[in-house]
Short mmCIF file of C-alpha atoms in Angstrom, two decimals:
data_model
loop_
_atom_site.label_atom_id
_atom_site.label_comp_id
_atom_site.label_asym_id
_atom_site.label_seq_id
_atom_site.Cartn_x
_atom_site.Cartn_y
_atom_site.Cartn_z
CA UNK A 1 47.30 10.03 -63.42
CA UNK A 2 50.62 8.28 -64.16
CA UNK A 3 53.09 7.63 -61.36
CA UNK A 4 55.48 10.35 -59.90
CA UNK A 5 58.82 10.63 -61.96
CA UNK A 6 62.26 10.05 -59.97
CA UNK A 7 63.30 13.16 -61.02
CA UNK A 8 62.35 15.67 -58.91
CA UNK A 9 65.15 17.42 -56.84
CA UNK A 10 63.76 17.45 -53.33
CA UNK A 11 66.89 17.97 -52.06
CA UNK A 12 66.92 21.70 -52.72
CA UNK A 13 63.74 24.12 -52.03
CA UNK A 14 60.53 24.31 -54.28
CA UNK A 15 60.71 27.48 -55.34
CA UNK A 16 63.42 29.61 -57.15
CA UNK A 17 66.10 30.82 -55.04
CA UNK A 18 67.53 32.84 -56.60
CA UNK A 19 64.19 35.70 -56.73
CA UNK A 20 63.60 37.03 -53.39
CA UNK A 21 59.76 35.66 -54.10
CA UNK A 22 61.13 32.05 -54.23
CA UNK A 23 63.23 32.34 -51.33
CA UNK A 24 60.08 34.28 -49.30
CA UNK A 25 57.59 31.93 -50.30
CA UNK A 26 60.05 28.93 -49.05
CA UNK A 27 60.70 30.59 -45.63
CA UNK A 28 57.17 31.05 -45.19
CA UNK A 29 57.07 27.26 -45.65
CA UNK A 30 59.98 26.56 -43.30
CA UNK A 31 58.61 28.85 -40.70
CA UNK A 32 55.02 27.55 -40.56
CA UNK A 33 54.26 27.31 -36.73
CA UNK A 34 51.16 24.74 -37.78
CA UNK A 35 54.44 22.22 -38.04
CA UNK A 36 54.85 22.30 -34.31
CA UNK A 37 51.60 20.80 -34.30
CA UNK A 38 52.01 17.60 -36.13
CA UNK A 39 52.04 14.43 -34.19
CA UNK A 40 55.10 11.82 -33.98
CA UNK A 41 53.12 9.66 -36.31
CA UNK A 42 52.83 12.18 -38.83
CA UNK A 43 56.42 13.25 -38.65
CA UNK A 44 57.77 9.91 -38.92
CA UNK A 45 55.38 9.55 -42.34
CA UNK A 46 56.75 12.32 -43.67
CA UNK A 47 60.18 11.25 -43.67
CA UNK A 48 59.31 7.19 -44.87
CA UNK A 49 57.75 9.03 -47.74
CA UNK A 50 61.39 11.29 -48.03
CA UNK A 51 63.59 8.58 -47.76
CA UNK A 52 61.82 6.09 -49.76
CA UNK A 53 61.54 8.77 -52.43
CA UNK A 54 65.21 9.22 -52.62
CA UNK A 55 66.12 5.10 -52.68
CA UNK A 56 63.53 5.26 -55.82
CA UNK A 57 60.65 3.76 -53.81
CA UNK A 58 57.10 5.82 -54.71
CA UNK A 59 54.21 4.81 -52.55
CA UNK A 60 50.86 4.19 -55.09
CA UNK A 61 48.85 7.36 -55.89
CA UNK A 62 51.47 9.91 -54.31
CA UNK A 63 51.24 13.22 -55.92
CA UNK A 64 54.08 16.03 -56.55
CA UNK A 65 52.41 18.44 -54.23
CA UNK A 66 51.99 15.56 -51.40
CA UNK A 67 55.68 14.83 -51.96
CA UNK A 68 57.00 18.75 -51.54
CA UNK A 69 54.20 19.01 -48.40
CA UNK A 70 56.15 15.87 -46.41
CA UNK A 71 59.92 17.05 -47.64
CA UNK A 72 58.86 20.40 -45.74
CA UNK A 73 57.62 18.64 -42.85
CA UNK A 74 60.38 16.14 -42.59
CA UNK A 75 63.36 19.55 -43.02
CA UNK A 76 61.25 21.00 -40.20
CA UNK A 77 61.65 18.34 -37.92
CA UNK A 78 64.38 16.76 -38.29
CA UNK A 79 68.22 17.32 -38.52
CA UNK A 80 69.67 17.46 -42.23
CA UNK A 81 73.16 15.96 -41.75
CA UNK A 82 72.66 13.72 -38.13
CA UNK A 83 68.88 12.79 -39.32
CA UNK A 84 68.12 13.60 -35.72
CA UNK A 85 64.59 15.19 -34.17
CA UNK A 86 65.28 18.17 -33.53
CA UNK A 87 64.05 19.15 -30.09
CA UNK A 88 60.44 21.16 -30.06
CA UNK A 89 61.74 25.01 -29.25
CA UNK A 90 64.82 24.47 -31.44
CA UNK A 91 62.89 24.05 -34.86
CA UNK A 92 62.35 26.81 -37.35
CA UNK A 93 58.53 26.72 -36.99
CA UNK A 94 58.90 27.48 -33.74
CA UNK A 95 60.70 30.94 -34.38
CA UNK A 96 57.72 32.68 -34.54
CA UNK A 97 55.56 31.58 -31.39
CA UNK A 98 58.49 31.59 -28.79
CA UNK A 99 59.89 35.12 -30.20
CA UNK A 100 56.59 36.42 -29.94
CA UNK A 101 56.32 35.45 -26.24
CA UNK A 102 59.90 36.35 -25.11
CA UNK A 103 60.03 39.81 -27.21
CA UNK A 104 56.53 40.60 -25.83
CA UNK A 105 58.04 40.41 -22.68
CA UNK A 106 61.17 41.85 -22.69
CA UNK A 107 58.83 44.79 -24.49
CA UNK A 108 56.21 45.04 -21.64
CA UNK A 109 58.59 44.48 -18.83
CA UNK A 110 61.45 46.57 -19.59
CA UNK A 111 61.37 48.67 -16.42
CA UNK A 112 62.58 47.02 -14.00
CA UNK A 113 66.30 45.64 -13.76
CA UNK A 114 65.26 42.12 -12.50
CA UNK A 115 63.11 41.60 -15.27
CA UNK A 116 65.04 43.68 -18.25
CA UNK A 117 68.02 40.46 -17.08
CA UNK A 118 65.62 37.72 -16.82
CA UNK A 119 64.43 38.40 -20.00
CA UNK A 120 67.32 38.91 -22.08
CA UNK A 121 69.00 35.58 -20.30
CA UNK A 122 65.78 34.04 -21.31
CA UNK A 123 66.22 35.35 -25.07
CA UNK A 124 69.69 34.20 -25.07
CA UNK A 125 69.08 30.91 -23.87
CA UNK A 126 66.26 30.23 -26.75
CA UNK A 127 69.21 31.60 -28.97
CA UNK A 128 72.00 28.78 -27.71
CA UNK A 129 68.98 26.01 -28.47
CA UNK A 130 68.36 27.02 -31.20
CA UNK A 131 71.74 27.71 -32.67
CA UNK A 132 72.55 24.01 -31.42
CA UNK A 133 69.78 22.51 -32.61
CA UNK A 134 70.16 23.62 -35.99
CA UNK A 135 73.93 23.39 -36.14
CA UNK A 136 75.78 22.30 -39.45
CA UNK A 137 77.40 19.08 -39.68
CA UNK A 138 80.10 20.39 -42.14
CA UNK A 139 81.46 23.11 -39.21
CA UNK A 140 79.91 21.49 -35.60
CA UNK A 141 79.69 23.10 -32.88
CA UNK A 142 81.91 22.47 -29.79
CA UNK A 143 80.01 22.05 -26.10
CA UNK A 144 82.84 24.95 -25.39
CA UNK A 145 82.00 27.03 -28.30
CA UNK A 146 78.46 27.17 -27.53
CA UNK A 147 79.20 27.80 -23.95
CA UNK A 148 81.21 30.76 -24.85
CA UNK A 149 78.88 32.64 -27.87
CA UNK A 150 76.15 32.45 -24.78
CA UNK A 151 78.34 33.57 -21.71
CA UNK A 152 79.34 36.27 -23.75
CA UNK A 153 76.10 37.32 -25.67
CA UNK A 154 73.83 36.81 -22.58
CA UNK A 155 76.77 39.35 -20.95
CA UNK A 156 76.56 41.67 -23.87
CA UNK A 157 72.89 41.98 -24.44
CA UNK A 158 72.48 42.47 -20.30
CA UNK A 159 75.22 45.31 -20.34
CA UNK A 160 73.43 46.79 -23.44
CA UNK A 161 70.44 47.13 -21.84
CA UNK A 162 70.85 48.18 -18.38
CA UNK A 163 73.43 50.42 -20.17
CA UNK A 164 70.69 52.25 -21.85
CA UNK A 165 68.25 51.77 -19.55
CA UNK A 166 70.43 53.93 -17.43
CA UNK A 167 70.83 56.32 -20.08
CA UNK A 168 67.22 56.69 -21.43
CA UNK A 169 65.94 56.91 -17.86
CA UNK A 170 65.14 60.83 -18.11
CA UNK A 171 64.35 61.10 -21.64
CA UNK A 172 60.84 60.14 -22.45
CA UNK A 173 58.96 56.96 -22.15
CA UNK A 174 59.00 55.76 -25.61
CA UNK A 175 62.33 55.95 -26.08
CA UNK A 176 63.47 53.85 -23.16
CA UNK A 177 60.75 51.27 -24.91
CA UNK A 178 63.32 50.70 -27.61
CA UNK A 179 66.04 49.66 -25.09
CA UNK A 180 65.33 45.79 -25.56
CA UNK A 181 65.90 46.03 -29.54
CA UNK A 182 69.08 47.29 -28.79
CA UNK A 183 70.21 44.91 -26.67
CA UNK A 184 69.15 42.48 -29.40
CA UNK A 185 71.03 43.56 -32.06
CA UNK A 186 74.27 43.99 -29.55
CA UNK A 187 73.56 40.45 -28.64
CA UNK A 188 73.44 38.96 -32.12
CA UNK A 189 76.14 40.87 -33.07
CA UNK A 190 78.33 39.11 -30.53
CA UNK A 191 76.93 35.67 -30.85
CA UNK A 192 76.57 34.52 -34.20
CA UNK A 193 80.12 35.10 -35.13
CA UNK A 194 81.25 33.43 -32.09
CA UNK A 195 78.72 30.47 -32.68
CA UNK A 196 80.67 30.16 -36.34
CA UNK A 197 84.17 30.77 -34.87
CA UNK A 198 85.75 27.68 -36.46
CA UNK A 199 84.01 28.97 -40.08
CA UNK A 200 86.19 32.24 -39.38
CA UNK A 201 89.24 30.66 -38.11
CA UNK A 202 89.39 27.56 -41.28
CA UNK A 203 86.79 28.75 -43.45
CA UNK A 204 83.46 27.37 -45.03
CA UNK A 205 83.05 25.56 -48.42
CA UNK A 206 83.28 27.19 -51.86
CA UNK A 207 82.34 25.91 -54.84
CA UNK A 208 81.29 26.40 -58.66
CA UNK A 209 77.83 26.65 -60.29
CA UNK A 210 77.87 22.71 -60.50
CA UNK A 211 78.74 22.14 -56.67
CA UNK A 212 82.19 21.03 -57.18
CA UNK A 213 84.34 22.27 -54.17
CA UNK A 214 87.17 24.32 -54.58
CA UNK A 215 88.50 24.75 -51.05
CA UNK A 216 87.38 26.53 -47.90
CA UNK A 217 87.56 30.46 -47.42
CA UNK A 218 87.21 32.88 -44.50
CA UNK A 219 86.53 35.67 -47.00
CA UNK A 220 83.27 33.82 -48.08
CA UNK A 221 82.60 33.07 -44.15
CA UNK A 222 82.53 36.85 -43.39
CA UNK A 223 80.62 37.75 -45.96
CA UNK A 224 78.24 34.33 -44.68
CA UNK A 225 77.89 35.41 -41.05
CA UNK A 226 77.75 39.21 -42.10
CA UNK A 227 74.18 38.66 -43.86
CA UNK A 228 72.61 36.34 -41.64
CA UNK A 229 73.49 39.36 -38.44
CA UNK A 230 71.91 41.60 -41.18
CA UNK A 231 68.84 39.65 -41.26
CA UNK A 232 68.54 39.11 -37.71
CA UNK A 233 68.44 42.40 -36.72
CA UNK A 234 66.39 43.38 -39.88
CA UNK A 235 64.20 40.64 -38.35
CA UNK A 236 63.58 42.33 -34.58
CA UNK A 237 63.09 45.80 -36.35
CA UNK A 238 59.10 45.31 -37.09
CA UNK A 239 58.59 43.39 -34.04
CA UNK A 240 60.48 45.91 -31.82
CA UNK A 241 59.85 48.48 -33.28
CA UNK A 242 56.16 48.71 -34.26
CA UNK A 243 54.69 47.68 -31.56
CA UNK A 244 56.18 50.04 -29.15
CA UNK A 245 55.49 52.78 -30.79
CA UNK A 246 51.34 51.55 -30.54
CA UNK A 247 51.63 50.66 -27.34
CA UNK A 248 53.10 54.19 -26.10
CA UNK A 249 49.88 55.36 -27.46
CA UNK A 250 47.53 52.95 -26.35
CA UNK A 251 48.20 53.23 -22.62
CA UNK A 252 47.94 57.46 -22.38
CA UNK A 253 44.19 56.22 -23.49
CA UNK A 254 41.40 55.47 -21.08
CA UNK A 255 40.91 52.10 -22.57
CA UNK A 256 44.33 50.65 -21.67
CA UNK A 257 44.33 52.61 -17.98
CA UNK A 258 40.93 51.13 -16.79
CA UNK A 259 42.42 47.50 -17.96
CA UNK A 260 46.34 47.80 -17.53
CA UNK A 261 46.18 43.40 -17.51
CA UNK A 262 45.43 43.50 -21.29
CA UNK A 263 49.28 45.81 -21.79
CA UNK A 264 51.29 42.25 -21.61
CA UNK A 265 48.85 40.06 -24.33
CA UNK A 266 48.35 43.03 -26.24
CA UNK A 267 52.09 43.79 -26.78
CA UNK A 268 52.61 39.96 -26.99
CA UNK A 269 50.00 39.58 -30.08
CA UNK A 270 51.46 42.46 -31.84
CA UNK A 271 54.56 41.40 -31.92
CA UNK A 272 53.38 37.86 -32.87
CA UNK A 273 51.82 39.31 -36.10
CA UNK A 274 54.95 41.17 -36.73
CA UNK A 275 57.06 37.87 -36.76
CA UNK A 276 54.79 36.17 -38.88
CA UNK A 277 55.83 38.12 -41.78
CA UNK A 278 59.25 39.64 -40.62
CA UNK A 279 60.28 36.33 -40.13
CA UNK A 280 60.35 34.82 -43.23
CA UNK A 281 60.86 37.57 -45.39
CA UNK A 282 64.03 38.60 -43.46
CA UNK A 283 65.51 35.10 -43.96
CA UNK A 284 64.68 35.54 -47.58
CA UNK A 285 66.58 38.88 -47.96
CA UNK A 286 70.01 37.10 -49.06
CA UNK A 287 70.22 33.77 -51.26
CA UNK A 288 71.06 30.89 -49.41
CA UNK A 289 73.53 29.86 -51.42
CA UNK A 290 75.33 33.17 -51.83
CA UNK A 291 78.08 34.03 -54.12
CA UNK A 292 81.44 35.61 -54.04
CA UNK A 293 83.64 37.30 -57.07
CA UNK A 294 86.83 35.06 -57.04
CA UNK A 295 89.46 38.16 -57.57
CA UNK A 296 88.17 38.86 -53.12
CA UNK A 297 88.98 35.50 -52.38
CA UNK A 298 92.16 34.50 -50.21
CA UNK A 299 95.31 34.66 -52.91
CA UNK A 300 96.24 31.34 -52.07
CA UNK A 301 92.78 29.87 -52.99
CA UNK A 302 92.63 32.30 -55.51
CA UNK A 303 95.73 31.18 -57.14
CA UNK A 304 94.11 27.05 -56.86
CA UNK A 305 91.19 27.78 -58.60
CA UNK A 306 92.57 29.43 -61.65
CA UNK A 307 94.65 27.02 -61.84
CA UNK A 308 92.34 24.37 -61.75
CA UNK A 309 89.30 26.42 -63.96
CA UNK A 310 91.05 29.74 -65.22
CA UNK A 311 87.34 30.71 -66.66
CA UNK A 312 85.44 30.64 -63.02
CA UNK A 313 84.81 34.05 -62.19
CA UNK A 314 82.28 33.24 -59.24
CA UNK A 315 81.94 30.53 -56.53
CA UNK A 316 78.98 29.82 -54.01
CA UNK A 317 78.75 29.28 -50.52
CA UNK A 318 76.17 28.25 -48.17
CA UNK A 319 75.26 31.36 -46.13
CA UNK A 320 73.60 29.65 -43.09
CA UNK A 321 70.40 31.11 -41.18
#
């Protein structure tokens, strides 16, 4: 076997992005909760075996697949522009297992007021570390900012629910189960655009097919932050959905009376298998690197770039997750 060409782009993902395929089959990569269980040795291996790569440095006998395996590893732990680890519950292969407890339990103790706000501060808390953790180094994130996006969507996904939960409280049992999905959706609604306030107020980065910038754009960041709220919500509908809609069901049967302990780990494992795959796929629903027609852009900007390449009829931006 000869040695491992220079060549390879591990910069961007594996697989084709622009198929939905290629972009599910990377999330599911991204996503993999088996990360979280890698040691600090292994981690740090990973990214000697990155960063030598990229100074043109290939260890003996390392293969392509070996390669991709510790670039996925080393973008799961660890901070793309600051180079930082990225705290535990902050990673993206962590999604899965702490959404799976927290939804569980904000579906199997929606009842009660104490819990229905315990629950969604707990939610919205996860939310601020993870929106930190994973923040972009091209648009950071103010102490002040992130302070604000979680007052404000702890406040609105609270108000949301007891809202409903006031509402729903003589209509029939299932439907007061979908009170916490709700509040979800209100909740991301009001947080991610705050969390990417600056991208709204200055713009984010547009540029052509090649990756030469062209200017920033608050058009593009709309259309950015209106996708990934599309895909978070798309991505609470199986898990918030599904499972209370079984569970309704399961406890008018004997089974689930005579044991009423096994409601909570029940509800918490089906949600967990509904994350598993509404996870990734949901990220995967819009490109990454999205696109915009340059006749919706800002005139100004509009005006710049056909000056500068009068036969560029679409630029890119990076979405964010």
């Amino acid at each position: 076997m000869g040695e491992l060409p220079l060549d390879i782009n591990i910069q961007e993902p594996r697989w084709d992005q622009s198929t939905f395929l290629g972009r599910a089959r990377h999330f599911f990569t991204v996503t993999d909760p088996r990360n979280l269980l890698l040691s600090g040795a292994q981690l740090e291996a990973s990214r000697n075996i990155v960063q030598n790569y990229r100074a043109g440095v290939i260890p003996p006998g390392l293969t392509e697949d070996q390669l991709w395996r510790a670039k996925y590893v080393y973008d799961s732990a660890f901070h793309p522009d600051t180079g930082e680890k990225v705290v535990l519950i902050g990673r993206m292969s962590a999604q899965v297992p702490m959404n799976m407890i927290i939804t569980g339990c904000m579906l199997t103790f929606y009842r009660q007021t104490p819990t229905v706000v315990f629950w969604q501060w707990v939610n919205q808390s996860f939310n601020a570390i993870v929106n930190y953790s994973n923040r972009s180094g091209d648009a950071p994130i103010t102490t002040r900012q992130l302070g604000t996006a979680y007052v404000s969507a702890t406040t609105g996904a609270v108000a949301t629910a007891l809202g409903l939960k006031s509402f729903t409280k003589h209509l029939p049992s299932l439907v007061g189960r979908f009170v916490p999905f709700a509040a979800v959706a209100a909740a991301n609604c009001i947080n991610i655009p705050l969390m990417r306030q600056r991208e709204l107020q200055v713009g984010i980065p547009v540029t052509d097919e090649a990756g030469q910038r062209f200017g920033y754009s608050v058009t593009a960041a709309k259309q950015g932050i209106f996708q990934v709220v599309i895909s978070r919500i798309c991505m609470a509908i199986p898990a918030m959905a599904i499972p209370p809609v079984i569970m309704d069901s399961l406890e008018k049967k004997d089974f689930l009376k005579r044991r009423p302990w096994l409601g909570a780990p029940l509800q918490v494992g089906l949600v967990g298998f509904c994350l598993v795959f509404a996870t990734p796929l949901c990220c995967a629903l819009f490109p990454q690197r999205s696109s915009v027609h340059v006749s919706r852009l800002e005139p100004d900007l509009r005006a710049q770039i056909r000056e500068q390449n009068p036969s560029v009829e679409v630029v890119y931006y990076n979405k964010g997750l």
